[in-house]
Protein backbone atom coordinates (compact mmCIF):
# COMPACT_ATOMS: atom_id res chain seq x y z
CA UNK A 1 0.00 0.00 0.00
CA UNK A 2 1.61 3.29 -1.13
CA UNK A 3 -0.05 5.26 1.68
CA UNK A 4 0.89 2.88 4.46
CA UNK A 5 2.04 4.38 7.74
CA UNK A 6 5.64 4.28 8.79
CA UNK A 7 7.83 4.68 11.82
CA UNK A 8 11.36 6.04 11.67
CA UNK A 9 14.01 6.30 14.36
CA UNK A 10 17.41 7.97 14.39
CA UNK A 11 19.94 8.28 17.18
CA UNK A 12 23.42 9.75 17.13
CA UNK A 13 25.93 11.21 19.51
CA UNK A 14 29.47 12.24 20.15
CA UNK A 15 31.57 9.66 21.95
CA UNK A 16 34.78 10.55 23.77
CA UNK A 17 37.46 7.97 23.03
CA UNK A 18 40.06 6.60 25.38
CA UNK A 19 40.12 5.62 29.00
CA UNK A 20 41.45 8.78 30.62
CA UNK A 21 39.60 10.12 33.64
CA UNK A 22 38.24 12.98 31.50
CA UNK A 23 37.11 10.69 28.66
CA UNK A 24 35.34 8.41 31.14
CA UNK A 25 33.66 11.41 32.81
CA UNK A 26 32.38 12.66 29.44
CA UNK A 27 31.23 9.16 28.47
CA UNK A 28 29.13 9.06 31.66
CA UNK A 29 27.75 12.51 30.78
CA UNK A 30 26.69 11.28 27.32
CA UNK A 31 25.08 8.10 28.64
CA UNK A 32 23.22 10.18 31.24
CA UNK A 33 21.62 12.09 28.35
CA UNK A 34 20.25 8.71 27.21
CA UNK A 35 18.71 7.99 30.59
CA UNK A 36 21.50 5.86 32.05
CA UNK A 37 21.87 6.78 35.72
CA UNK A 38 25.11 4.90 36.37
CA UNK A 39 28.07 3.59 34.43
CA UNK A 40 27.80 0.22 32.80
CA UNK A 41 25.80 0.23 29.58
CA UNK A 42 27.61 1.12 26.35
CA UNK A 43 26.19 3.95 24.25
CA UNK A 44 25.43 1.66 21.31
CA UNK A 45 23.37 -0.60 23.54
CA UNK A 46 21.51 2.42 24.96
CA UNK A 47 20.66 3.61 21.45
CA UNK A 48 19.55 0.12 20.44
CA UNK A 49 17.40 -0.11 23.60
CA UNK A 50 15.74 3.23 22.74
CA UNK A 51 15.13 2.10 19.14
CA UNK A 52 13.61 -1.21 20.23
CA UNK A 53 11.36 0.53 22.79
CA UNK A 54 10.23 3.02 20.13
CA UNK A 55 9.24 0.33 17.59
CA UNK A 56 7.65 -1.85 20.27
CA UNK A 57 5.49 1.10 21.38
CA UNK A 58 4.59 1.85 17.72
CA UNK A 59 3.46 -1.72 17.12
CA UNK A 60 1.51 -1.76 20.38
CA UNK A 61 -0.22 1.57 19.68
CA UNK A 62 -1.44 0.47 16.25
CA UNK A 63 -1.90 -3.29 16.63
CA UNK A 64 -5.68 -3.08 16.24
CA UNK A 65 -5.74 -0.60 13.34
CA UNK A 66 -7.13 -1.96 10.07
CA UNK A 67 -5.72 -1.03 6.64
CA UNK A 68 -9.00 0.73 5.80
CA UNK A 69 -8.37 3.10 8.72
CA UNK A 70 -5.21 4.38 7.00
CA UNK A 71 -7.01 5.70 3.92
CA UNK A 72 -8.66 8.74 5.48
CA UNK A 73 -5.66 10.13 7.38
CA UNK A 74 -2.56 8.01 6.86
CA UNK A 75 -0.31 10.63 8.50
CA UNK A 76 -2.09 9.99 11.81
CA UNK A 77 -0.37 6.62 11.97
CA UNK A 78 3.17 7.82 11.27
CA UNK A 79 5.73 8.19 14.03
CA UNK A 80 9.21 9.65 13.94
CA UNK A 81 11.83 10.05 16.63
CA UNK A 82 15.30 11.56 16.39
CA UNK A 83 17.71 12.02 19.25
CA UNK A 84 21.17 13.55 19.04
CA UNK A 85 23.73 14.41 21.67
CA UNK A 86 26.26 16.96 20.48
CA UNK A 87 29.17 18.88 21.96
CA UNK A 88 28.26 22.56 21.53
CA UNK A 89 31.22 24.00 23.41
CA UNK A 90 34.48 22.65 24.77
CA UNK A 91 37.43 24.31 26.42
CA UNK A 92 40.05 22.89 28.78
CA UNK A 93 37.79 23.84 31.72
CA UNK A 94 34.18 23.61 30.48
CA UNK A 95 32.16 21.44 28.12
CA UNK A 96 28.52 21.88 27.13
CA UNK A 97 26.43 19.07 25.66
CA UNK A 98 23.11 19.48 23.86
CA UNK A 99 20.64 16.60 23.83
CA UNK A 100 18.19 17.30 20.98
CA UNK A 101 15.02 15.21 20.66
CA UNK A 102 12.33 15.46 17.98
CA UNK A 103 9.15 13.37 18.08
CA UNK A 104 6.29 13.24 15.59
CA UNK A 105 3.41 11.08 16.78
CA UNK A 106 0.65 11.66 14.25
CA UNK A 107 -0.60 15.13 15.13
CA UNK A 108 -0.50 18.38 13.22
CA UNK A 109 3.27 18.65 13.72
CA UNK A 110 6.10 17.18 15.71
CA UNK A 111 7.57 18.53 18.89
CA UNK A 112 11.15 18.99 19.96
CA UNK A 113 13.33 19.86 22.88
CA UNK A 114 16.97 20.61 23.48
CA UNK A 115 18.36 19.95 26.93
CA UNK A 116 21.70 21.59 27.61
CA UNK A 117 24.12 20.45 30.28
CA UNK A 118 27.41 22.17 31.08
CA UNK A 119 30.26 20.48 32.89
CA UNK A 120 33.21 21.64 34.94
CA UNK A 121 35.99 19.52 33.42
CA UNK A 122 38.52 20.39 36.13
CA UNK A 123 36.35 19.20 39.03
CA UNK A 124 34.42 16.63 36.93
CA UNK A 125 30.95 17.83 37.86
CA UNK A 126 27.74 19.00 36.22
CA UNK A 127 27.29 22.75 36.58
CA UNK A 128 24.15 24.18 38.11
CA UNK A 129 23.06 27.77 37.52
CA UNK A 130 24.09 28.63 41.10
CA UNK A 131 27.64 27.51 40.23
CA UNK A 132 28.01 30.17 37.53
CA UNK A 133 25.65 33.01 38.52
CA UNK A 134 25.48 34.64 41.94
CA UNK A 135 22.17 35.23 43.70
CA UNK A 136 22.49 38.95 42.88
CA UNK A 137 23.32 38.16 39.26
CA UNK A 138 20.31 35.87 38.95
CA UNK A 139 18.05 38.69 40.15
CA UNK A 140 19.28 40.86 37.24
CA UNK A 141 18.95 38.15 34.59
CA UNK A 142 15.20 38.58 34.02
CA UNK A 143 15.56 42.18 32.87
CA UNK A 144 18.63 41.32 30.76
CA UNK A 145 16.76 38.44 29.10
CA UNK A 146 13.76 40.71 28.43
CA UNK A 147 16.06 43.32 26.87
CA UNK A 148 17.68 40.70 24.65
CA UNK A 149 14.26 39.29 23.67
CA UNK A 150 12.98 42.75 22.76
CA UNK A 151 16.04 43.31 20.59
CA UNK A 152 15.76 39.91 18.91
CA UNK A 153 12.07 40.32 18.08
CA UNK A 154 12.20 44.10 17.51
CA UNK A 155 9.77 44.85 20.35
CA UNK A 156 9.50 48.37 21.70
CA UNK A 157 10.04 48.94 25.43
CA UNK A 158 6.28 49.51 25.76
CA UNK A 159 5.28 46.33 23.88
CA UNK A 160 4.10 43.41 26.00
CA UNK A 161 6.32 40.34 25.93
CA UNK A 162 3.15 38.36 25.21
CA UNK A 163 3.60 39.52 21.61
CA UNK A 164 6.10 36.63 21.35
CA UNK A 165 5.70 34.71 24.64
CA UNK A 166 2.83 33.14 26.54
CA UNK A 167 3.63 35.24 29.62
CA UNK A 168 4.60 38.88 30.03
CA UNK A 169 7.91 37.98 31.65
CA UNK A 170 10.99 35.90 31.00
CA UNK A 171 13.16 34.37 33.68
CA UNK A 172 16.31 32.27 33.68
CA UNK A 173 15.76 28.53 33.88
CA UNK A 174 17.91 25.49 34.53
CA UNK A 175 18.23 24.72 30.80
CA UNK A 176 21.30 26.86 30.19
CA UNK A 177 24.48 26.50 28.19
CA UNK A 178 27.90 28.01 28.60
CA UNK A 179 30.18 28.99 25.73
CA UNK A 180 33.33 31.08 25.42
CA UNK A 181 31.09 34.11 24.87
CA UNK A 182 28.84 33.71 27.90
CA UNK A 183 25.69 31.98 29.02
CA UNK A 184 22.48 31.27 27.12
CA UNK A 185 19.09 29.87 28.06
CA UNK A 186 16.83 27.57 26.08
CA UNK A 187 13.07 27.39 26.51
CA UNK A 188 10.52 24.79 25.43
CA UNK A 189 8.33 25.86 22.47
CA UNK A 190 5.12 25.44 24.50
mmCIF file of C-alpha atoms in Angstrom:
data_model
loop_
_atom_site.group_PDB
_atom_site.id
_atom_site.type_symbol
_atom_site.label_atom_id
_atom_site.label_comp_id
_atom_site.label_asym_id
_atom_site.label_seq_id
_atom_site.Cartn_x
_atom_site.Cartn_y
_atom_site.Cartn_z
ATOM 1 C CA UNK A 1 0.000 0.000 0.000
ATOM 2 C CA UNK A 2 1.612 3.285 -1.128
ATOM 3 C CA UNK A 3 -0.049 5.260 1.677
ATOM 4 C CA UNK A 4 0.894 2.877 4.462
ATOM 5 C CA UNK A 5 2.040 4.376 7.743
ATOM 6 C CA UNK A 6 5.637 4.279 8.787
ATOM 7 C CA UNK A 7 7.825 4.680 11.821
ATOM 8 C CA UNK A 8 11.360 6.043 11.672
ATOM 9 C CA UNK A 9 14.011 6.301 14.359
ATOM 10 C CA UNK A 10 17.415 7.974 14.395
ATOM 11 C CA UNK A 11 19.942 8.284 17.178
ATOM 12 C CA UNK A 12 23.425 9.751 17.132
ATOM 13 C CA UNK A 13 25.932 11.215 19.514
ATOM 14 C CA UNK A 14 29.470 12.240 20.149
ATOM 15 C CA UNK A 15 31.568 9.661 21.947
ATOM 16 C CA UNK A 16 34.776 10.553 23.766
ATOM 17 C CA UNK A 17 37.459 7.967 23.035
ATOM 18 C CA UNK A 18 40.057 6.602 25.380
ATOM 19 C CA UNK A 19 40.123 5.619 29.004
ATOM 20 C CA UNK A 20 41.452 8.775 30.620
ATOM 21 C CA UNK A 21 39.599 10.124 33.639
ATOM 22 C CA UNK A 22 38.239 12.983 31.502
ATOM 23 C CA UNK A 23 37.109 10.689 28.664
ATOM 24 C CA UNK A 24 35.338 8.408 31.137
ATOM 25 C CA UNK A 25 33.665 11.406 32.809
ATOM 26 C CA UNK A 26 32.377 12.659 29.441
ATOM 27 C CA UNK A 27 31.235 9.160 28.471
ATOM 28 C CA UNK A 28 29.132 9.058 31.662
ATOM 29 C CA UNK A 29 27.753 12.511 30.781
ATOM 30 C CA UNK A 30 26.694 11.284 27.324
ATOM 31 C CA UNK A 31 25.079 8.101 28.635
ATOM 32 C CA UNK A 32 23.224 10.176 31.244
ATOM 33 C CA UNK A 33 21.617 12.091 28.352
ATOM 34 C CA UNK A 34 20.249 8.713 27.212
ATOM 35 C CA UNK A 35 18.713 7.988 30.591
ATOM 36 C CA UNK A 36 21.496 5.864 32.047
ATOM 37 C CA UNK A 37 21.875 6.784 35.717
ATOM 38 C CA UNK A 38 25.108 4.896 36.374
ATOM 39 C CA UNK A 39 28.071 3.587 34.432
ATOM 40 C CA UNK A 40 27.799 0.222 32.799
ATOM 41 C CA UNK A 41 25.800 0.228 29.577
ATOM 42 C CA UNK A 42 27.606 1.115 26.352
ATOM 43 C CA UNK A 43 26.192 3.950 24.254
ATOM 44 C CA UNK A 44 25.434 1.662 21.308
ATOM 45 C CA UNK A 45 23.368 -0.600 23.542
ATOM 46 C CA UNK A 46 21.510 2.416 24.962
ATOM 47 C CA UNK A 47 20.659 3.609 21.453
ATOM 48 C CA UNK A 48 19.554 0.123 20.441
ATOM 49 C CA UNK A 49 17.403 -0.108 23.598
ATOM 50 C CA UNK A 50 15.738 3.230 22.736
ATOM 51 C CA UNK A 51 15.133 2.104 19.145
ATOM 52 C CA UNK A 52 13.608 -1.205 20.235
ATOM 53 C CA UNK A 53 11.362 0.526 22.790
ATOM 54 C CA UNK A 54 10.229 3.016 20.126
ATOM 55 C CA UNK A 55 9.243 0.332 17.587
ATOM 56 C CA UNK A 56 7.653 -1.854 20.266
ATOM 57 C CA UNK A 57 5.492 1.105 21.377
ATOM 58 C CA UNK A 58 4.593 1.854 17.725
ATOM 59 C CA UNK A 59 3.462 -1.715 17.117
ATOM 60 C CA UNK A 60 1.511 -1.763 20.380
ATOM 61 C CA UNK A 61 -0.217 1.566 19.682
ATOM 62 C CA UNK A 62 -1.442 0.473 16.246
ATOM 63 C CA UNK A 63 -1.899 -3.288 16.628
ATOM 64 C CA UNK A 64 -5.684 -3.076 16.240
ATOM 65 C CA UNK A 65 -5.742 -0.595 13.339
ATOM 66 C CA UNK A 66 -7.133 -1.963 10.068
ATOM 67 C CA UNK A 67 -5.723 -1.033 6.635
ATOM 68 C CA UNK A 68 -9.001 0.725 5.799
ATOM 69 C CA UNK A 69 -8.367 3.102 8.720
ATOM 70 C CA UNK A 70 -5.212 4.380 6.997
ATOM 71 C CA UNK A 71 -7.011 5.696 3.924
ATOM 72 C CA UNK A 72 -8.661 8.743 5.475
ATOM 73 C CA UNK A 73 -5.664 10.132 7.379
ATOM 74 C CA UNK A 74 -2.557 8.007 6.857
ATOM 75 C CA UNK A 75 -0.307 10.630 8.501
ATOM 76 C CA UNK A 76 -2.092 9.994 11.814
ATOM 77 C CA UNK A 77 -0.367 6.622 11.965
ATOM 78 C CA UNK A 78 3.169 7.823 11.271
ATOM 79 C CA UNK A 79 5.734 8.190 14.029
ATOM 80 C CA UNK A 80 9.209 9.647 13.943
ATOM 81 C CA UNK A 81 11.833 10.050 16.627
ATOM 82 C CA UNK A 82 15.297 11.557 16.388
ATOM 83 C CA UNK A 83 17.711 12.022 19.251
ATOM 84 C CA UNK A 84 21.173 13.548 19.043
ATOM 85 C CA UNK A 85 23.730 14.414 21.672
ATOM 86 C CA UNK A 86 26.263 16.956 20.479
ATOM 87 C CA UNK A 87 29.172 18.882 21.958
ATOM 88 C CA UNK A 88 28.257 22.556 21.532
ATOM 89 C CA UNK A 89 31.216 23.998 23.412
ATOM 90 C CA UNK A 90 34.476 22.651 24.767
ATOM 91 C CA UNK A 91 37.433 24.312 26.421
ATOM 92 C CA UNK A 92 40.050 22.892 28.781
ATOM 93 C CA UNK A 93 37.791 23.843 31.725
ATOM 94 C CA UNK A 94 34.181 23.612 30.478
ATOM 95 C CA UNK A 95 32.159 21.436 28.119
ATOM 96 C CA UNK A 96 28.522 21.877 27.134
ATOM 97 C CA UNK A 97 26.428 19.072 25.660
ATOM 98 C CA UNK A 98 23.107 19.477 23.858
ATOM 99 C CA UNK A 99 20.643 16.598 23.826
ATOM 100 C CA UNK A 100 18.189 17.301 20.984
ATOM 101 C CA UNK A 101 15.024 15.208 20.657
ATOM 102 C CA UNK A 102 12.333 15.461 17.983
ATOM 103 C CA UNK A 103 9.150 13.367 18.077
ATOM 104 C CA UNK A 104 6.286 13.240 15.593
ATOM 105 C CA UNK A 105 3.406 11.081 16.784
ATOM 106 C CA UNK A 106 0.649 11.663 14.251
ATOM 107 C CA UNK A 107 -0.600 15.132 15.129
ATOM 108 C CA UNK A 108 -0.504 18.385 13.215
ATOM 109 C CA UNK A 109 3.267 18.655 13.716
ATOM 110 C CA UNK A 110 6.098 17.181 15.708
ATOM 111 C CA UNK A 111 7.566 18.534 18.891
ATOM 112 C CA UNK A 112 11.155 18.988 19.960
ATOM 113 C CA UNK A 113 13.333 19.864 22.878
ATOM 114 C CA UNK A 114 16.967 20.613 23.477
ATOM 115 C CA UNK A 115 18.358 19.954 26.929
ATOM 116 C CA UNK A 116 21.704 21.590 27.615
ATOM 117 C CA UNK A 117 24.122 20.451 30.281
ATOM 118 C CA UNK A 118 27.405 22.175 31.076
ATOM 119 C CA UNK A 119 30.258 20.476 32.888
ATOM 120 C CA UNK A 120 33.215 21.639 34.941
ATOM 121 C CA UNK A 121 35.991 19.515 33.424
ATOM 122 C CA UNK A 122 38.517 20.393 36.133
ATOM 123 C CA UNK A 123 36.349 19.204 39.034
ATOM 124 C CA UNK A 124 34.418 16.625 36.934
ATOM 125 C CA UNK A 125 30.945 17.830 37.858
ATOM 126 C CA UNK A 126 27.741 19.003 36.222
ATOM 127 C CA UNK A 127 27.293 22.747 36.583
ATOM 128 C CA UNK A 128 24.147 24.180 38.114
ATOM 129 C CA UNK A 129 23.060 27.768 37.524
ATOM 130 C CA UNK A 130 24.092 28.627 41.098
ATOM 131 C CA UNK A 131 27.645 27.512 40.230
ATOM 132 C CA UNK A 132 28.011 30.170 37.531
ATOM 133 C CA UNK A 133 25.647 33.012 38.521
ATOM 134 C CA UNK A 134 25.480 34.641 41.940
ATOM 135 C CA UNK A 135 22.167 35.232 43.702
ATOM 136 C CA UNK A 136 22.488 38.947 42.882
ATOM 137 C CA UNK A 137 23.323 38.164 39.261
ATOM 138 C CA UNK A 138 20.314 35.866 38.948
ATOM 139 C CA UNK A 139 18.055 38.691 40.149
ATOM 140 C CA UNK A 140 19.280 40.857 37.238
ATOM 141 C CA UNK A 141 18.955 38.152 34.588
ATOM 142 C CA UNK A 142 15.198 38.578 34.017
ATOM 143 C CA UNK A 143 15.563 42.180 32.868
ATOM 144 C CA UNK A 144 18.628 41.317 30.757
ATOM 145 C CA UNK A 145 16.760 38.445 29.102
ATOM 146 C CA UNK A 146 13.760 40.712 28.428
ATOM 147 C CA UNK A 147 16.061 43.317 26.875
ATOM 148 C CA UNK A 148 17.679 40.695 24.645
ATOM 149 C CA UNK A 149 14.265 39.286 23.674
ATOM 150 C CA UNK A 150 12.977 42.746 22.764
ATOM 151 C CA UNK A 151 16.036 43.310 20.588
ATOM 152 C CA UNK A 152 15.763 39.911 18.913
ATOM 153 C CA UNK A 153 12.070 40.322 18.077
ATOM 154 C CA UNK A 154 12.197 44.098 17.515
ATOM 155 C CA UNK A 155 9.771 44.851 20.346
ATOM 156 C CA UNK A 156 9.495 48.375 21.695
ATOM 157 C CA UNK A 157 10.038 48.938 25.434
ATOM 158 C CA UNK A 158 6.281 49.510 25.760
ATOM 159 C CA UNK A 159 5.277 46.326 23.876
ATOM 160 C CA UNK A 160 4.103 43.412 26.002
ATOM 161 C CA UNK A 161 6.318 40.337 25.932
ATOM 162 C CA UNK A 162 3.146 38.362 25.205
ATOM 163 C CA UNK A 163 3.603 39.521 21.608
ATOM 164 C CA UNK A 164 6.096 36.635 21.347
ATOM 165 C CA UNK A 165 5.704 34.714 24.636
ATOM 166 C CA UNK A 166 2.831 33.143 26.535
ATOM 167 C CA UNK A 167 3.629 35.243 29.615
ATOM 168 C CA UNK A 168 4.600 38.880 30.031
ATOM 169 C CA UNK A 169 7.909 37.975 31.654
ATOM 170 C CA UNK A 170 10.985 35.900 31.002
ATOM 171 C CA UNK A 171 13.155 34.369 33.680
ATOM 172 C CA UNK A 172 16.306 32.271 33.683
ATOM 173 C CA UNK A 173 15.757 28.532 33.880
ATOM 174 C CA UNK A 174 17.909 25.485 34.528
ATOM 175 C CA UNK A 175 18.234 24.716 30.803
ATOM 176 C CA UNK A 176 21.301 26.861 30.193
ATOM 177 C CA UNK A 177 24.479 26.502 28.193
ATOM 178 C CA UNK A 178 27.900 28.015 28.598
ATOM 179 C CA UNK A 179 30.182 28.990 25.728
ATOM 180 C CA UNK A 180 33.326 31.079 25.420
ATOM 181 C CA UNK A 181 31.092 34.111 24.870
ATOM 182 C CA UNK A 182 28.844 33.713 27.901
ATOM 183 C CA UNK A 183 25.689 31.979 29.022
ATOM 184 C CA UNK A 184 22.480 31.270 27.119
ATOM 185 C CA UNK A 185 19.095 29.873 28.059
ATOM 186 C CA UNK A 186 16.831 27.566 26.084
ATOM 187 C CA UNK A 187 13.067 27.386 26.511
ATOM 188 C CA UNK A 188 10.516 24.792 25.431
ATOM 189 C CA UNK A 189 8.334 25.856 22.473
ATOM 190 C CA UNK A 190 5.121 25.436 24.504
#
